[in-house]
Amino acid sequence: MMIPPFLTPAVLVMLVVGGSAPSRGAERGPLALRQAFADAFLMGVALSTSQVNGTNDRAGVLAAQQFSAITPENDMKWEALNPLPGQYDFKAADAHVGFAARNNMNVIGHALIWHSQTPAWVFQGREGKPATRDELLNRMQAHIHAVVGRYKGKVIGWDVVNEALSDSGPDILRDSPWRRIIGDDFLDHAFRFAREADPQAELYYNDYGLEDERKRANGVKLLRGMLDRGVQLTAVGTQSHFQLDYPSLDAVEKTILDFSGLGIGVMVTELDVDVLPSRGTAGVADISRREMADKSLDPYTSGLPDGIQEKLRQRYTDLFGVYLRHRAAITRVTIWGLDDGQSWLNDFPIPGRTNHALLFDRALNPKPAFFAVLQKGQASRTRPPRR
Ligand code: XIL
C-alpha cells in the first residue's frame, strides 16, 4: 500500500483539527486513532520526556492528535523518580501529567515495582548486607505512597508490579531482590500499598511473553492466587513485544481469553513489532564486534523494503483484528513508542541497530501499518453516523 504523499504529520494535524467532530459521519470515518477506536478501547502510546515537555513539539502534537492515553516510557520508573534515598525528582513525570491534561489524554503509571531500572541502594542494608525484609517492605511502602499519592486522581492506573514471572525453570516467580528479600508475597504487599495510596486507581500486573504456554499458565495461577487472597487487581497488562511471525495469532487470542476468564480486564500495554533478524540464543555480551557490524543482523539501515513494510502492515492488521474481536475484554491498547526513531528496539536486544517497529517512521510520517490500523478502527465503529 502506498502512503498518500500529502499525508505528512502537519497535514494530518490540519485534517483532524478541522474534522474531529463525530458528526463528520461514519462513512468517511474519523481521521485519528483515538476517535476511530473510541467505542472499542483506549489507544495509548509510550512517550519520552522530550515528547511531552515541549522540546519535541512536532511529536507531541502528533501524539495528542492520535492517542487517548500515554505511558511515560521511563519517567515514572524508580530510578527516574527516586534515584537516591530520600530524593525525589518529579519534574519529568509532572510534564507527562501536564501534557495529558492539556490534551485530554489518560496517564498510565509505569512501573512501581520491578527488578530493572531500580537503583541498587533500594536493596541494600547496613554494613554491606542486603536490606532486611522489614527494611525493604518499608521502602516499598514509602515509595508507592509517595508516587501514587502524588498522582492520585491524575493517573488512571498503575503497573503495580512489572515482570515478576520467570521465563523457565520450576518456579513461577523469577529470582529477583524483591522475591529474595521479601518473599513470594511481595506482590500482595505492593498492590495493598497502591490501593492505600489511591482507592480509585486501576491496578495492573504487567508482563511480557504471556503468549508462551508455560508462562501464561503460571501467570493465570499467580493472578488467581492473588484474587483468591482478596488482592485488588483490575487488569493484566500483556506487554506484547512481538515479531513479524511470533507469537501466533492463536496464542495472542488464547492469552486474552485465559486472563479475561479470571474476571479481570486485559490490556495490551507495550505493543511493537520487531522486524530485525533475531540473534538466536546468544546473549548480548556474547555478540562479537564483527557480528555487531555484520549487515545481516542490521539489514534495513537505509529504509524498510516494500516486502517487509507489507508484512508489518499485515501483522498490525491481524493483531488489531484479534483485539477488536475481543474488545469486550480489552480496555486499552498501547503502542511502545510514537515513531521508529524512538523505539527501544533500536537498542534491544542488540544495541545500535535500525528497527522499524512502530506506526510512524523516523520523520513522523504514517506508515502503511498506521493506515491499516486506522481503517480497522473506523470499520469497527458501532455508533451510527449522526445527522
Ligand atoms: C524500555 C524503554 O523503552 C527504554 O527506553 C529503556 O532504556 C529500557 O526500558 N518492558 C518494560 C518497559 O516494561 O519499561 C521497557 O521499556 C521495555 C520492556
Coordinates of C-alpha atoms and ligand atoms in Angstrom, one line a residue:
M1 CA 0.0 0.0 0.0
M2 CA 1.3 3.5 -0.9
I3 CA 1.3 6.2 1.7
P4 CA -0.5 9.2 0.2
P5 CA 2.4 11.6 0.0
F6 CA 0.2 14.6 1.1
L7 CA -0.4 13.0 4.5
T8 CA 2.6 14.4 6.3
P9 CA 2.0 14.8 10.1
A10 CA 1.3 18.5 9.5
V11 CA -1.4 17.7 7.0
L12 CA -2.8 15.1 9.3
V13 CA -3.0 17.6 12.1
M14 CA -4.9 20.0 9.9
L15 CA -7.3 17.3 8.7
V16 CA -8.0 16.1 12.2
V17 CA -8.3 19.6 13.8
G18 CA -10.6 20.6 11.0
G19 CA -12.7 17.5 11.1
S20 CA -12.6 15.9 14.5
A21 CA -16.3 16.1 15.4
P22 CA -18.0 12.8 15.4
S23 CA -20.8 14.4 13.3
R24 CA -18.4 14.1 10.4
G25 CA -20.2 10.8 9.6
A26 CA -19.0 7.2 9.8
E27 CA -18.9 6.7 6.0
R28 CA -15.8 8.8 5.8
G29 CA -14.6 8.0 9.2
P30 CA -12.7 10.0 11.8
L31 CA -9.1 10.7 10.9
A32 CA -7.3 9.8 14.2
L33 CA -6.8 6.6 16.0
R34 CA -8.2 7.9 19.2
Q35 CA -11.5 8.6 17.6
A36 CA -11.6 5.5 15.4
F37 CA -11.2 3.3 18.4
A38 CA -13.2 5.4 20.9
D39 CA -16.0 2.8 21.1
A40 CA -13.6 -0.1 21.5
F41 CA -10.7 0.7 23.8
L42 CA -8.3 3.4 24.8
M43 CA -5.5 3.8 22.2
G44 CA -2.2 4.6 24.0
V45 CA 1.4 5.5 23.2
A46 CA 4.5 5.4 25.3
L47 CA 6.2 8.9 25.3
S48 CA 9.6 10.1 26.2
T49 CA 10.5 13.3 28.1
S50 CA 11.2 15.4 25.1
Q51 CA 7.9 14.5 23.5
V52 CA 5.9 16.0 26.4
N53 CA 8.0 18.8 27.8
G54 CA 7.9 21.0 24.6
T55 CA 11.4 20.1 23.3
N56 CA 9.9 18.0 20.5
D57 CA 6.7 19.7 19.7
R58 CA 6.0 18.0 16.4
A59 CA 6.0 14.7 18.1
G60 CA 3.8 16.0 21.0
V61 CA 1.2 17.4 18.5
L62 CA 1.1 14.1 16.6
A63 CA 0.8 12.0 19.8
A64 CA -2.0 14.2 21.2
Q65 CA -3.9 14.1 17.9
Q66 CA -3.8 10.3 17.5
F67 CA -3.8 8.8 21.0
S68 CA -6.1 8.9 24.0
A69 CA -3.7 7.6 26.6
I70 CA 0.0 7.9 27.4
T71 CA 2.5 5.9 29.3
P72 CA 5.7 7.6 30.4
E73 CA 8.3 5.3 28.7
N74 CA 10.9 5.8 31.5
D75 CA 9.9 8.8 33.6
M76 CA 7.9 7.1 36.3
K77 CA 10.4 4.3 36.9
W78 CA 12.0 4.1 40.3
E79 CA 15.5 5.2 39.1
A80 CA 13.9 8.2 37.5
L81 CA 11.7 9.3 40.4
N82 CA 13.8 8.3 43.4
P83 CA 17.4 7.9 42.3
L84 CA 18.9 8.4 45.8
P85 CA 17.5 7.6 49.3
G86 CA 15.0 10.3 50.2
Q87 CA 15.5 12.3 47.0
Y88 CA 12.6 12.5 44.6
D89 CA 12.5 14.2 41.2
F90 CA 9.1 14.6 39.8
K91 CA 9.9 17.1 37.1
A92 CA 9.7 14.8 34.0
A93 CA 6.8 12.8 35.4
D94 CA 4.9 16.0 36.1
A95 CA 5.5 17.0 32.4
H96 CA 3.7 13.9 31.3
V97 CA 0.7 14.6 33.6
G98 CA 0.5 18.2 32.4
F99 CA 0.8 17.2 28.8
A100 CA -2.0 14.7 29.2
A101 CA -4.3 17.1 31.0
R102 CA -3.8 19.8 28.3
N103 CA -4.6 17.3 25.5
N104 CA -7.4 15.4 27.2
M105 CA -5.5 12.1 27.5
N106 CA -5.3 9.5 30.2
V107 CA -2.0 8.7 32.0
I108 CA -0.9 5.2 32.9
G109 CA 1.8 4.9 35.6
H110 CA 4.7 2.6 34.7
A111 CA 6.0 0.9 36.8
L112 CA 6.1 0.8 40.6
I113 CA 7.8 -2.5 41.5
W114 CA 10.3 -4.0 39.0
H115 CA 13.7 -5.7 39.2
S116 CA 15.0 -3.5 36.4
Q117 CA 15.7 0.3 36.4
T118 CA 15.6 0.3 40.2
P119 CA 18.7 1.7 42.0
A120 CA 20.9 -0.7 43.9
W121 CA 20.5 1.2 47.1
V122 CA 16.9 0.1 47.4
F123 CA 18.0 -3.4 48.1
Q124 CA 21.0 -2.6 50.4
G125 CA 21.0 -2.8 54.1
R126 CA 23.5 -1.9 56.8
E127 CA 27.2 -2.8 56.8
G128 CA 27.2 -4.1 53.2
K129 CA 24.5 -6.6 53.9
P130 CA 21.3 -6.8 51.9
A131 CA 18.2 -5.0 53.2
T132 CA 16.1 -7.0 55.6
R133 CA 12.5 -7.9 54.8
D134 CA 11.2 -5.1 57.0
E135 CA 13.5 -2.5 55.6
L136 CA 12.6 -3.4 52.0
L137 CA 8.8 -3.5 52.8
N138 CA 9.1 -0.1 54.4
R139 CA 10.9 1.3 51.3
M140 CA 8.3 -0.2 49.1
Q141 CA 5.5 1.3 51.1
A142 CA 7.2 4.8 51.2
H143 CA 7.9 4.8 47.5
I144 CA 4.4 3.6 46.4
H145 CA 2.7 6.1 48.8
A146 CA 4.9 9.0 47.6
V147 CA 4.4 8.3 43.9
V148 CA 0.8 7.0 43.7
G149 CA -0.2 9.6 46.3
R150 CA 1.2 12.5 44.3
Y151 CA -0.7 11.5 41.2
K152 CA -3.9 10.4 42.9
G153 CA -6.8 11.2 40.6
K154 CA -4.4 12.1 37.7
V155 CA -3.0 8.7 36.8
I156 CA -5.9 6.4 35.9
G157 CA -4.0 3.1 36.6
W158 CA -0.6 1.8 37.6
D159 CA 1.6 -1.1 36.5
V160 CA 2.0 -2.0 40.2
V161 CA 4.3 -5.0 39.6
N162 CA 6.2 -5.5 36.3
E163 CA 7.7 -8.7 35.1
A164 CA 7.6 -10.9 38.2
L165 CA 7.1 -14.2 36.3
S166 CA 10.0 -16.5 35.4
D167 CA 10.9 -17.5 31.9
S168 CA 11.9 -21.0 32.6
G169 CA 12.6 -23.4 35.5
P170 CA 10.3 -24.9 38.1
D171 CA 9.5 -21.7 39.9
I172 CA 6.6 -19.4 38.9
L173 CA 8.3 -16.3 40.1
R174 CA 11.7 -15.1 38.7
D175 CA 14.6 -14.7 41.0
S176 CA 14.8 -11.0 42.0
P177 CA 15.8 -9.0 45.0
W178 CA 12.1 -8.3 45.7
R179 CA 11.4 -12.0 45.9
R180 CA 14.6 -13.0 47.6
I181 CA 14.3 -10.4 50.4
I182 CA 10.6 -10.1 51.0
G183 CA 9.3 -13.5 49.7
D184 CA 6.6 -14.5 47.3
D185 CA 4.1 -12.2 48.9
F186 CA 5.9 -9.1 47.7
L187 CA 3.3 -8.7 45.0
D188 CA 0.4 -8.7 47.5
H189 CA 2.1 -6.0 49.6
A190 CA 2.8 -3.8 46.5
F191 CA -0.9 -3.9 45.5
R192 CA -2.0 -3.2 49.1
F193 CA 0.2 -0.2 49.3
A194 CA -1.0 1.1 45.9
R195 CA -4.6 0.7 47.0
E196 CA -4.0 2.5 50.2
A197 CA -2.4 5.4 48.3
D198 CA -5.2 5.8 45.7
P199 CA -8.5 4.0 46.4
Q200 CA -9.8 4.8 42.9
A201 CA -6.8 3.9 40.7
E202 CA -6.8 0.9 38.5
L203 CA -4.1 -1.6 39.5
Y204 CA -2.4 -3.8 36.9
Y205 CA 0.0 -6.7 36.8
N206 CA 2.2 -6.3 33.7
D207 CA 4.5 -8.8 32.0
Y208 CA 5.9 -9.9 28.6
G209 CA 5.9 -13.3 26.9
L210 CA 2.5 -14.3 28.3
E211 CA 1.7 -15.9 24.9
D212 CA 4.1 -18.7 25.9
E213 CA 2.1 -21.6 27.2
R214 CA 4.1 -22.2 30.3
K215 CA 4.4 -18.6 31.3
R216 CA 0.8 -18.0 30.6
A217 CA -0.3 -20.9 32.8
N218 CA 2.0 -19.6 35.6
G219 CA 0.6 -16.1 35.1
V220 CA -3.0 -17.3 35.4
K221 CA -2.0 -19.3 38.6
L222 CA -0.3 -16.3 40.1
L223 CA -3.1 -13.9 39.5
R224 CA -5.8 -16.4 40.5
G225 CA -4.0 -16.8 43.8
M226 CA -3.9 -13.1 44.3
L227 CA -7.6 -12.7 43.6
D228 CA -8.4 -15.5 45.9
R229 CA -6.5 -13.8 48.7
G230 CA -8.5 -10.6 48.1
V231 CA -5.8 -8.6 46.3
Q232 CA -7.3 -5.8 44.4
L233 CA -6.2 -6.3 40.8
T234 CA -8.0 -4.6 38.0
A235 CA -6.4 -5.9 34.9
V236 CA -3.4 -7.8 33.4
G237 CA -1.1 -6.0 31.1
T238 CA 0.3 -8.1 28.3
Q239 CA 3.3 -6.1 27.0
S240 CA 3.2 -7.6 23.5
H241 CA 6.7 -7.1 22.3
F242 CA 6.2 -9.1 19.1
Q243 CA 7.9 -10.2 16.0
L244 CA 6.6 -10.4 12.4
D245 CA 5.8 -14.1 12.8
Y246 CA 5.9 -14.7 16.6
P247 CA 3.8 -15.3 18.6
S248 CA 0.9 -16.9 16.6
L249 CA -2.4 -15.0 16.5
D250 CA -3.9 -18.1 18.1
A251 CA -1.5 -17.7 21.1
V252 CA -2.4 -14.0 21.3
E253 CA -6.1 -14.9 21.4
K254 CA -5.7 -17.6 23.9
T255 CA -3.8 -15.2 26.2
I256 CA -6.7 -12.7 26.1
L257 CA -9.2 -15.5 26.8
D258 CA -7.3 -17.1 29.6
F259 CA -6.8 -13.9 31.6
S260 CA -10.2 -12.4 30.9
G261 CA -11.5 -15.8 32.3
L262 CA -10.3 -14.7 35.7
G263 CA -12.8 -11.9 35.6
I264 CA -10.2 -9.1 35.2
G265 CA -9.5 -6.7 32.3
V266 CA -6.9 -7.3 29.7
M267 CA -4.7 -4.6 28.3
V268 CA -2.1 -4.6 25.5
T269 CA 0.5 -2.3 27.2
E270 CA 3.7 -2.2 25.1
L271 CA 2.9 -3.3 21.6
D272 CA 5.6 -3.2 18.9
V273 CA 6.7 -5.5 16.1
D274 CA 10.5 -6.2 15.8
V275 CA 11.3 -6.6 12.1
L276 CA 15.0 -7.4 12.5
P277 CA 16.7 -10.8 12.5
S278 CA 16.9 -12.3 15.9
R279 CA 20.2 -13.2 17.4
G280 CA 19.3 -16.7 18.2
T281 CA 20.2 -17.8 21.7
A282 CA 23.4 -15.8 22.1
G283 CA 23.4 -13.2 24.9
V284 CA 24.2 -9.6 24.0
A285 CA 27.5 -10.0 25.8
D286 CA 28.4 -12.9 23.5
I287 CA 28.0 -11.0 20.3
S288 CA 31.4 -10.1 18.9
R289 CA 32.2 -6.8 17.3
R290 CA 32.4 -8.4 13.9
E291 CA 28.8 -9.7 14.3
M292 CA 27.6 -6.4 15.5
A293 CA 28.9 -4.8 12.3
D294 CA 27.5 -7.7 10.3
K295 CA 24.9 -6.3 7.9
S296 CA 22.9 -9.5 8.2
L297 CA 21.9 -8.5 11.8
D298 CA 21.1 -4.9 10.8
P299 CA 19.8 -5.1 7.2
Y300 CA 17.4 -2.1 7.0
T301 CA 19.6 0.9 7.8
S302 CA 18.5 2.8 4.8
G303 CA 14.8 2.1 5.0
L304 CA 12.4 -0.8 5.1
P305 CA 12.0 -2.7 1.8
D306 CA 8.4 -2.8 0.5
G307 CA 8.0 -6.5 1.1
I308 CA 8.8 -6.2 4.9
Q309 CA 6.7 -3.0 5.1
E310 CA 3.8 -5.0 3.7
K311 CA 4.4 -7.8 6.3
L312 CA 4.4 -5.2 9.1
R313 CA 1.2 -3.8 7.8
Q314 CA -0.4 -7.2 7.7
R315 CA 0.9 -8.1 11.2
Y316 CA -0.6 -4.9 12.7
T317 CA -3.9 -5.6 10.8
D318 CA -4.1 -9.1 12.1
L319 CA -3.3 -8.1 15.7
F320 CA -5.9 -5.4 15.7
G321 CA -8.4 -7.8 14.2
V322 CA -7.9 -10.0 17.3
Y323 CA -8.1 -7.1 19.7
L324 CA -11.3 -5.8 18.1
R325 CA -12.9 -9.2 18.2
H326 CA -12.1 -9.2 22.0
R327 CA -13.0 -5.6 22.6
A328 CA -15.3 -6.7 25.4
A329 CA -12.3 -7.9 27.4
I330 CA -9.7 -5.4 26.2
T331 CA -9.7 -1.9 27.8
R332 CA -6.6 -0.4 26.2
V333 CA -4.0 -1.0 23.5
T334 CA -0.8 1.0 24.0
I335 CA 2.0 1.1 21.4
W336 CA 5.5 1.3 22.8
G337 CA 6.6 4.5 21.2
L338 CA 5.4 7.1 18.7
D339 CA 7.9 6.7 15.9
D340 CA 10.6 4.3 14.8
G341 CA 13.4 6.6 15.9
Q342 CA 12.2 6.5 19.5
S343 CA 11.8 2.7 19.7
W344 CA 13.8 0.8 22.3
L345 CA 14.1 -2.0 19.7
N346 CA 16.9 0.1 18.1
D347 CA 18.9 -0.9 21.1
F348 CA 17.4 -4.2 22.3
P349 CA 18.4 -7.0 22.2
I350 CA 21.4 -5.7 20.2
P351 CA 22.5 -2.0 20.6
G352 CA 22.8 0.4 17.7
R353 CA 20.6 -1.1 15.0
T354 CA 17.9 0.4 12.9
N355 CA 14.5 -1.1 13.7
H356 CA 11.1 -0.2 12.1
A357 CA 8.7 -1.5 14.7
L358 CA 6.0 1.2 15.1
L359 CA 3.3 3.0 13.2
F360 CA 5.2 6.2 12.3
D361 CA 8.6 6.4 10.7
R362 CA 11.6 8.4 11.8
A363 CA 10.3 11.5 10.1
L364 CA 7.0 11.1 11.9
N365 CA 5.2 10.1 8.7
P366 CA 2.5 7.5 9.0
K367 CA 3.4 4.0 7.6
P368 CA 1.1 1.6 5.8
A369 CA 0.6 -0.1 9.1
F370 CA -0.8 3.1 10.5
F371 CA -3.4 3.4 7.8
A372 CA -4.4 -0.2 8.1
V373 CA -4.9 0.1 11.9
L374 CA -6.9 3.3 11.4
Q375 CA -9.1 1.6 8.9
K376 CA -9.7 -1.3 11.2
G377 CA -10.8 1.1 13.9
Q378 CA -13.1 3.0 11.5
A379 CA -14.7 -0.1 10.2
S380 CA -15.4 -1.3 13.8
R381 CA -17.3 1.8 14.9
T382 CA -20.6 0.9 16.4
R383 CA -22.1 4.3 16.8
P384 CA -24.4 5.2 13.9
P385 CA -23.4 8.4 12.0
R386 CA -25.0 11.5 13.4
R387 CA -27.1 13.7 11.2
Ligands
XIL1 C1 12.3 0.2 28.0 C2 12.4 1.6 27.4 O1 11.6 1.7 26.2 C3 13.8 2.0 27.1 O2 13.8 3.4 26.7 C4 14.7 1.8 28.4 O3 16.0 2.1 28.0 C5 14.5 0.4 28.9 O4 13.1 0.1 29.1 N1 9.4 -3.8 29.3 C6 9.0 -2.7 30.0 C7 9.4 -1.3 29.6 O5 8.2 -2.9 30.9 O6 9.6 -0.5 30.7 C8 10.7 -1.4 28.8 O7 11.0 0.0 28.4 C9 10.6 -2.3 27.7 C10 10.4 -3.7 28.2

